[in-house]
XYZ file of C-alpha atoms in Angstrom:
566
model
C 11.005 -34.674 5.962
C 11.223 -36.786 2.786
C 8.282 -37.288 0.493
C 7.406 -40.902 -0.303
C 6.121 -41.806 -3.830
C 2.694 -42.589 -2.514
C 2.322 -39.054 -1.242
C 2.731 -37.644 -4.727
C 0.109 -37.780 -7.354
C 0.706 -40.800 -9.706
C 0.692 -38.558 -12.768
C 3.189 -36.189 -11.175
C 5.391 -39.046 -9.860
C 5.546 -40.373 -13.452
C 6.463 -37.025 -14.790
C 9.178 -36.493 -12.192
C 10.702 -39.791 -13.332
C 11.090 -38.340 -16.771
C 14.100 -36.161 -16.997
C 12.972 -34.201 -20.006
C 10.609 -31.284 -20.202
C 9.241 -30.525 -23.741
C 9.978 -27.184 -25.203
C 7.354 -24.887 -26.664
C 7.649 -21.753 -28.719
C 6.335 -18.728 -26.769
C 8.652 -15.768 -27.377
C 7.687 -12.467 -25.847
C 11.239 -11.160 -25.585
C 10.360 -8.781 -28.382
C 7.746 -6.084 -27.956
C 4.299 -7.655 -28.274
C 0.972 -6.093 -28.767
C -1.973 -7.415 -26.623
C -5.270 -5.766 -27.430
C -8.053 -6.492 -25.025
C -10.921 -5.003 -27.040
C -13.415 -2.578 -25.712
C -14.159 0.922 -26.988
C -13.534 4.345 -25.766
C -17.282 4.712 -24.930
C -17.084 1.596 -22.788
C -13.940 2.978 -21.024
C -15.708 6.271 -20.417
C -18.826 4.522 -19.112
C -16.690 2.428 -16.797
C -14.903 5.620 -15.638
C -18.240 7.331 -14.839
C -19.572 4.127 -13.035
C -16.472 4.009 -10.901
C -16.662 7.724 -9.972
C -20.346 7.557 -9.172
C -19.804 4.451 -7.011
C -17.156 6.122 -5.061
C -14.422 3.758 -6.323
C -11.195 4.822 -8.054
C -10.454 4.411 -11.645
C -8.683 1.226 -12.372
C -5.865 0.834 -14.901
C -5.531 -2.920 -15.383
C -5.369 -4.196 -11.803
C -3.917 -0.887 -10.374
C -6.233 1.716 -8.930
C -5.397 5.373 -9.403
C -4.837 7.586 -6.400
C -8.144 9.013 -5.195
C -7.774 11.571 -2.373
C -11.501 11.533 -1.724
C -11.450 7.925 -0.304
C -10.901 8.139 3.352
C -10.785 4.448 4.473
C -10.703 0.830 3.231
C -14.103 -0.640 2.173
C -15.124 -3.616 4.245
C -14.214 -6.986 2.715
C -17.495 -8.717 1.750
C -15.955 -11.928 0.526
C -12.717 -13.602 1.354
C -13.006 -16.712 -0.767
C -14.923 -17.920 -3.881
C -17.772 -20.298 -3.220
C -16.684 -22.482 -6.028
C -13.014 -23.469 -6.071
C -11.177 -23.282 -9.428
C -9.748 -26.481 -10.900
C -6.129 -25.331 -11.558
C -4.574 -27.629 -9.146
C -6.589 -30.688 -10.200
C -4.896 -30.869 -13.526
C -2.535 -33.922 -13.523
C -0.374 -32.107 -16.176
C -0.068 -28.948 -13.986
C 3.716 -29.516 -13.311
C 4.492 -30.287 -16.899
C 2.551 -27.341 -18.281
C 4.214 -25.096 -15.708
C 7.725 -25.976 -16.803
C 7.103 -26.344 -20.540
C 8.589 -23.699 -22.767
C 10.898 -22.140 -20.195
C 14.249 -23.370 -21.690
C 17.265 -24.416 -19.562
C 16.016 -22.763 -16.391
C 13.036 -25.200 -16.213
C 15.268 -28.197 -17.114
C 17.647 -27.417 -14.211
C 14.785 -26.818 -11.775
C 13.213 -30.109 -12.761
C 16.447 -31.970 -12.268
C 16.947 -30.398 -8.795
C 13.327 -31.076 -7.704
C 13.709 -34.700 -8.781
C 16.837 -35.073 -6.632
C 15.375 -33.168 -3.694
C 12.099 -35.068 -3.494
C 13.650 -38.469 -3.806
C 16.728 -37.780 -1.479
C 16.746 -39.363 1.948
C 20.036 -37.839 3.360
C 19.435 -34.627 5.338
C 22.720 -32.955 4.402
C 22.174 -33.674 0.695
C 18.565 -32.454 0.878
C 19.912 -29.128 2.481
C 22.330 -28.711 -0.463
C 19.623 -29.373 -3.013
C 17.280 -27.042 -1.318
C 19.690 -24.257 -1.469
C 20.256 -24.883 -5.125
C 16.496 -24.913 -5.761
C 16.287 -21.469 -4.436
C 18.634 -20.018 -7.076
C 17.051 -22.247 -9.889
C 13.540 -21.327 -9.052
C 14.193 -17.607 -9.218
C 15.919 -18.068 -12.497
C 12.848 -19.997 -13.672
C 10.672 -16.963 -12.547
C 12.909 -14.567 -14.452
C 12.279 -16.547 -17.574
C 8.561 -16.553 -16.780
C 8.298 -12.828 -16.010
C 8.016 -11.305 -19.473
C 5.141 -13.646 -20.281
C 2.971 -12.326 -17.456
C 1.723 -9.487 -19.667
C 0.139 -11.915 -21.991
C -3.604 -12.564 -21.484
C -3.086 -16.188 -22.730
C -0.368 -17.176 -20.307
C -1.081 -20.597 -18.572
C -2.861 -20.375 -15.268
C -0.358 -22.812 -13.736
C 2.459 -20.394 -14.568
C 0.632 -17.504 -12.974
C 0.011 -19.559 -9.813
C 3.663 -20.593 -9.761
C 4.648 -16.880 -9.570
C 1.737 -15.835 -7.404
C 1.733 -18.510 -4.708
C 5.018 -20.551 -5.391
C 2.830 -23.477 -6.261
C 5.008 -25.502 -8.626
C 3.893 -28.950 -7.667
C 0.343 -29.272 -6.249
C 0.995 -32.661 -4.635
C 3.311 -30.914 -2.220
C 0.224 -29.407 -0.690
C -2.480 -31.174 1.436
C -5.943 -31.538 -0.095
C -7.145 -28.898 2.409
C -4.465 -26.476 1.420
C -5.182 -27.032 -2.315
C -8.808 -26.226 -1.790
C -7.961 -23.167 0.142
C -5.705 -21.803 -2.645
C -8.263 -22.958 -5.243
C -10.923 -20.820 -3.465
C -8.813 -17.652 -3.431
C -10.249 -14.695 -5.364
C -8.378 -14.357 -8.665
C -8.994 -10.770 -9.703
C -8.473 -7.575 -7.773
C -12.104 -6.510 -7.064
C -11.117 -4.619 -3.876
C -10.115 -1.454 -5.734
C -7.036 -1.296 -3.481
C -3.314 -1.333 -4.523
C -2.602 -4.750 -3.097
C -1.149 -6.929 -5.749
C 0.191 -10.467 -6.116
C 3.614 -10.913 -7.757
C 2.186 -11.938 -11.210
C -0.117 -8.833 -11.160
C 2.885 -6.649 -10.121
C 5.061 -7.848 -12.981
C 2.159 -7.591 -15.519
C 1.469 -3.975 -14.361
C 5.069 -3.028 -14.710
C 5.361 -4.698 -18.200
C 2.235 -2.882 -19.441
C 3.361 0.522 -18.041
C 0.560 0.786 -15.443
C 3.233 0.977 -12.699
C 6.861 2.368 -12.802
C 9.569 -0.186 -12.022
C 10.659 -0.044 -8.336
C 13.436 2.344 -7.620
C 16.913 0.959 -7.201
C 20.416 2.391 -6.712
C 21.431 0.934 -10.042
C 21.024 2.993 -13.253
C 19.830 0.676 -16.100
C 22.241 0.808 -19.130
C 20.003 -0.978 -21.645
C 16.526 -2.214 -22.133
C 15.065 1.312 -22.244
C 12.018 1.424 -24.516
C 12.372 3.307 -27.791
C 9.975 4.593 -30.445
C 6.145 4.417 -29.802
C 6.718 2.435 -26.590
C 8.987 5.203 -25.137
C 6.322 7.819 -26.046
C 3.691 5.713 -24.373
C 5.752 5.401 -21.222
C 6.399 9.122 -21.288
C 2.681 9.861 -21.571
C 1.780 7.390 -18.786
C 4.382 9.110 -16.489
C 2.952 12.579 -17.396
C -0.641 11.310 -16.729
C 0.437 9.876 -13.335
C 2.074 13.123 -12.259
C -0.851 15.247 -13.604
C -3.345 12.990 -11.810
C -1.553 13.916 -8.588
C -1.975 17.638 -9.454
C -5.618 17.223 -10.145
C -6.189 15.332 -6.814
C -4.191 17.949 -4.848
C -5.946 20.958 -6.405
C -9.367 19.459 -5.875
C -8.513 18.615 -2.353
C -7.435 22.181 -1.654
C -10.502 23.536 -3.477
C -12.788 21.375 -1.364
C -11.086 22.528 1.872
C -11.228 26.232 0.917
C -14.841 25.985 -0.204
C -15.823 24.243 3.143
C -13.917 26.941 4.968
C -15.734 29.665 2.993
C -19.121 28.020 3.524
C -18.498 27.766 7.292
C -17.471 31.504 7.537
C -20.350 32.648 5.286
C -22.793 30.819 7.593
C -21.155 32.468 10.547
C -21.427 35.941 8.995
C -25.048 35.306 8.029
C -25.940 34.182 11.682
C -24.123 37.249 13.154
C -25.971 39.686 10.795
C -29.264 37.946 11.781
C -28.354 38.417 15.422
C -27.506 42.156 14.919
C -30.929 42.813 13.283
C -32.661 41.408 16.310
C -34.113 44.230 18.541
C -36.431 43.731 21.457
C -39.203 46.136 22.107
C -38.691 48.638 25.037
C -41.324 48.023 27.758
C -43.726 50.889 28.093
C -42.316 52.697 25.035
C -43.732 50.405 22.276
C -43.377 50.336 19.338
C -39.713 51.625 19.955
C -36.962 49.073 20.134
C -33.716 48.776 22.017
C -30.429 50.048 20.507
C -27.474 47.650 19.837
C -26.247 45.668 22.829
C -22.570 45.421 23.640
C -22.531 41.954 22.101
C -24.151 43.218 18.948
C -21.542 46.095 18.673
C -18.710 43.626 19.141
C -20.205 41.691 16.116
C -19.463 44.695 13.856
C -15.702 44.217 14.214
C -16.050 40.443 14.065
C -17.937 40.605 10.818
C -15.196 42.985 9.339
C -12.569 40.416 10.375
C -14.693 37.685 8.796
C -14.890 39.622 5.574
C -11.179 40.094 5.587
C -10.785 36.352 6.053
C -13.235 35.580 3.296
C -11.165 37.871 0.997
C -8.105 35.853 1.828
C -9.957 32.581 1.247
C -11.314 33.829 -1.954
C -7.776 34.702 -3.259
C -6.608 31.140 -2.293
C -9.682 29.610 -3.849
C -9.168 31.478 -7.112
C -5.573 30.199 -7.343
C -6.532 26.586 -6.602
C -9.338 26.868 -9.155
C -6.947 28.007 -11.847
C -4.573 25.191 -11.016
C -7.433 22.654 -11.210
C -8.563 23.972 -14.513
C -5.032 23.789 -15.932
C -4.572 20.294 -14.671
C -7.890 19.197 -16.185
C -7.012 20.704 -19.577
C -3.678 18.858 -19.314
C -5.517 15.610 -18.594
C -7.735 16.039 -21.695
C -4.624 16.671 -23.866
C -2.867 13.589 -22.396
C -6.032 11.470 -22.890
C -6.231 12.506 -26.576
C -2.635 11.498 -27.065
C -2.995 8.181 -25.364
C -6.482 7.263 -26.874
C -4.784 5.402 -29.700
C -2.667 3.190 -27.469
C -3.487 -0.448 -26.969
C -2.497 -2.364 -23.933
C 0.941 -3.683 -24.729
C 4.299 -4.644 -23.424
C 5.848 -1.177 -23.469
C 9.012 -1.593 -21.387
C 12.206 -3.380 -22.447
C 12.739 -6.979 -21.385
C 15.674 -5.863 -19.225
C 13.533 -3.635 -17.206
C 11.116 -6.505 -16.549
C 14.015 -8.716 -15.549
C 15.428 -5.903 -13.486
C 12.071 -5.704 -11.552
C 12.231 -9.475 -10.981
C 15.722 -9.011 -9.465
C 14.339 -6.265 -7.258
C 11.464 -8.640 -6.157
C 14.000 -11.296 -5.341
C 15.799 -8.801 -3.063
C 12.429 -8.020 -1.464
C 11.788 -11.720 -0.882
C 15.108 -12.054 0.766
C 14.371 -9.119 3.096
C 11.059 -10.579 4.219
C 12.930 -13.744 5.382
C 16.089 -12.176 6.766
C 19.625 -13.705 6.512
C 18.753 -16.606 8.787
C 15.251 -17.227 7.488
C 13.812 -19.957 5.225
C 14.198 -18.584 1.694
C 12.858 -21.810 0.070
C 10.555 -20.391 -2.680
C 8.412 -23.481 -3.531
C 5.124 -23.944 -1.751
C 5.171 -27.145 0.263
C 3.261 -28.386 3.270
C 6.671 -29.005 5.002
C 6.999 -25.237 5.682
C 3.451 -23.890 5.425
C 1.682 -23.638 8.780
C -0.699 -20.821 8.262
C -4.526 -20.694 8.814
C -6.972 -19.426 6.177
C -7.071 -16.010 7.942
C -3.341 -16.007 8.639
C -2.270 -16.527 4.995
C -1.379 -13.388 3.037
C -4.167 -13.426 0.577
C -5.128 -9.924 -0.741
C -8.398 -9.798 1.344
C -6.767 -10.862 4.556
C -3.940 -8.302 4.115
C -6.516 -5.534 3.396
C -8.311 -6.407 6.512
C -5.185 -6.181 8.572
C -4.229 -2.756 7.087
C -7.818 -1.634 7.783
C -7.304 -2.560 11.491
C -4.033 -0.802 11.615
C -5.576 2.371 10.090
C -8.504 2.181 12.623
C -5.798 2.508 15.500
C -3.364 4.728 13.648
C -5.581 6.962 11.297
C -2.617 8.872 9.978
C -0.441 5.843 8.962
C -1.127 6.381 5.217
C -1.409 10.242 5.332
C 0.899 12.908 3.985
C 0.428 16.549 5.071
C 0.386 19.184 2.283
C -0.545 22.749 3.162
C -1.940 21.509 6.550
C -4.327 19.071 4.777
C -3.842 15.326 5.238
C -3.772 13.379 1.944
C -4.489 9.641 2.383
C -2.418 7.696 -0.094
C -2.336 3.923 0.405
C 1.019 2.476 -0.845
C 1.389 -0.295 -3.364
C 1.536 -3.571 -1.406
C 3.373 -6.523 -2.986
C 2.304 -9.922 -1.652
C 5.549 -12.067 -1.777
C 5.060 -15.797 -1.476
C 7.761 -16.453 0.993
C 7.894 -18.059 4.517
C 9.265 -14.886 5.967
C 7.832 -12.868 9.019
C 8.896 -9.373 8.176
C 7.098 -6.750 6.047
C 9.038 -3.668 5.070
C 8.888 -0.476 3.031
C 10.847 -0.452 -0.234
C 10.248 3.199 -0.888
C 7.956 5.773 0.866
C 6.946 7.520 -2.337
C 8.155 8.276 -5.867
C 11.251 10.519 -5.714
C 9.824 12.557 -8.562
C 6.330 12.929 -7.199
C 6.452 13.124 -3.455
C 3.038 14.883 -3.283
C 0.605 12.240 -4.543
C 2.506 9.142 -5.555
C 2.188 5.797 -3.834
C 5.019 4.290 -1.678
C 5.853 0.623 -1.972
C 5.730 -2.005 0.845
C 6.250 -5.758 0.700
C 4.437 -8.343 2.867
C 5.236 -12.095 3.072
C 2.340 -14.394 2.294
C 3.164 -17.249 4.658
C 4.328 -15.669 8.002
C 3.912 -16.972 11.505
C 1.772 -13.929 12.236
C 0.223 -11.857 9.483
C -0.734 -8.983 11.664
C 2.857 -8.592 12.834
C 4.120 -8.776 9.216
C 1.717 -5.977 8.199
C 2.663 -3.890 11.293
C 6.396 -4.036 10.512
C 5.752 -2.855 7.030
C 3.544 -0.009 8.102
C 6.010 0.933 10.894
C 8.838 1.056 8.256
C 6.607 3.141 6.024
C 5.817 5.513 8.870
C 9.521 5.921 9.821
C 10.729 6.551 6.235
C 7.893 9.072 5.462
C 8.625 11.023 8.723
C 12.361 10.910 7.938
C 11.920 12.199 4.370
C 9.576 14.929 5.569
C 12.170 16.089 8.119
C 14.935 15.861 5.592
C 18.266 17.116 6.951
C 16.701 17.752 10.386
C 15.505 14.163 10.802
C 17.680 13.755 13.973
C 16.239 16.874 15.578
C 12.763 17.480 14.233
C 9.449 15.650 14.439
C 8.799 12.017 15.104
C 12.252 10.780 14.070
C 14.082 13.687 15.657
C 12.445 13.151 19.153
C 12.781 9.321 18.882
C 16.504 9.630 17.918
C 17.128 12.003 20.822
C 15.477 9.578 23.243
C 17.814 6.799 22.115
C 20.854 9.082 22.445
C 19.892 10.109 25.982
C 19.630 6.459 26.913
C 22.798 5.550 25.132
C 20.986 2.831 23.076
C 23.120 1.329 20.314
C 21.810 -0.505 17.277
C 19.569 -0.042 14.351
C 17.307 3.018 15.106
C 14.619 2.028 12.682
C 14.330 -1.480 14.191
C 13.988 -0.030 17.710
C 11.207 2.158 16.310
C 9.446 -0.796 14.560
C 9.522 -2.890 17.751
C 8.003 0.045 19.835
C 5.474 0.736 17.108
C 4.175 -2.931 17.398
C 3.808 -2.572 21.136
C 2.105 0.844 20.655
C -0.433 -0.732 18.333
C -1.029 -4.046 20.009
C -0.561 -3.260 23.808
C -0.701 0.503 24.486
C -3.918 0.946 22.412
C -5.504 -1.597 24.781
C -4.265 0.206 27.911
C -1.405 -2.157 28.647
C 1.631 -0.041 29.419
C 4.751 -1.657 27.658
C 6.656 1.391 26.459
C 9.047 3.658 28.261
C 7.438 6.891 29.464
C 9.405 9.091 27.026
C 8.444 6.848 23.970
C 4.842 6.849 24.946
C 4.812 10.582 25.068
C 6.476 10.823 21.605
C 3.979 8.271 20.055
C 1.049 9.987 21.749
C 1.856 13.180 19.966
C 3.191 12.039 16.582
C 1.329 8.760 16.073
C -2.044 9.596 17.814
C -4.834 7.230 18.497
C -8.430 8.127 17.346
C -10.286 10.369 19.800
C -12.535 7.466 21.013
C -9.492 5.413 22.042
C -7.966 8.429 23.779
C -11.151 9.058 25.629
C -11.234 5.424 26.699
C -7.505 5.310 27.777
C -7.699 8.431 29.966
C -10.215 6.648 32.190
C -7.919 3.646 32.607
C -4.738 5.198 33.991
C -3.295 8.563 35.197
C -0.475 7.996 32.788
C -2.841 8.413 29.807
C -4.903 11.137 31.600
C -1.689 13.245 31.839
C -1.072 12.807 28.151
C -4.673 13.625 27.405
C -4.241 16.916 29.298
C -1.136 17.651 27.342
C -3.279 17.573 24.179
C -5.688 20.043 25.633
C -2.831 22.414 26.655
C -1.253 22.200 23.187
C -4.532 22.918 21.446
C -4.867 26.099 23.512
C -1.418 27.184 22.477
C 0.179 28.152 19.209
C 2.681 25.386 19.291
C 0.501 22.315 18.730
């Protein structure tokens, strides 16, 4: 559809008629220091407040991994009561393009041709050219995201793809103006501008790619800061793991001690012998059996104490390392501490992510326009909506974000990048950091303007599920665990195609249909998912009443729990 001049704000229409965009000096290609004030005491007080409130410590807008958090907190507010005025500024478009060099000039020229073109074929050509020009514009914009003084319109162009507010309806403008700007959820769900800012400031490592960067590596103090941040991240994982293992062993010891205490109390109980008072009965057979039980319990307590001592030493060592690293990093100010090439490399990675959310045949047009946007408020990929969908997924698949270490599940929610595209597919970029498999976050991408936000989130979590299981099985992924059993099922049925895609489609049916008692999967797949992607116990209890199919699977659980092979 073509846009008439009367549908565009008069001020914007006048601007579009002007072929020149003024330039403005704003060079952050060199390393820049941005101090955000605050003292070490304030930082410490904030840390204490976050810990006592049960919330993770935040580094910028990125929360640290906290293994004590077991679920998403309910979202209390989805939109601000008072909308911001970003999109009411008649100079929004001009401010957005100002200072971005030749990339903004080219984008402006193409937007002018596209919006005024009536021929369908020409519009298609211009639209394809805008895709490339817009991403070049974002690459120019990316290094500036670390600056606290960057224009709001530039952030919104990167966050939502809103380049020209008049391309949105008044209702759409109000909806976006009411979105919550800051990350107050304490979850690692980030908009694109926050993602780039976090990478630039060293709060997040750049996304892993197959390419090895040949230049742009930070040097001097910046390199030291990056190294310290990487060590802190890895050590944080050690602290979390050691503390988790400590808690598990302490709980085990407490349970066993209570059991021993109760058994000793029972052994000391003797009833009076009728007619022979005050004499009391000897030990009963049950009490005599408790002697050997208590000896076994003491042996088990000895083993637990040995493990506990080791975990305690590991925990103390990690805490000492943390204090040392904090001392070294106390003098750092928040600054751009990666090379410009690394920031631009991350933008290239994000562009690949954006393409993947749309697919080869999808609409890759990156600029927000009412022509392609058809989402409801709840169906738009705002941070709060996505967290709500992820919480729903976790309520049905409680282990979706868990990794098992020493038989203890560690819940680690991945970084979630919200990409402003019209795609329908979420996916996993990496299941975890290759250098810290134990406690690092994976990375998933979710499109913001899909036809069905829940399905987009499900595809991303399914992909994460598959990749984590595959990495866990390693060389045995075709024969062991979830991936092995599923692969063997496909082989037996001679099904050809993308194995992971088959799994994702079946996972969606498992979550949306089978969890409600509607049988859509093949019997073999249902059995595999029942074992390796189990529902919560309350859902299982409900399903076994609905059908003999689920009752049989429920009985298998009981049989496995009574054997050693569960």
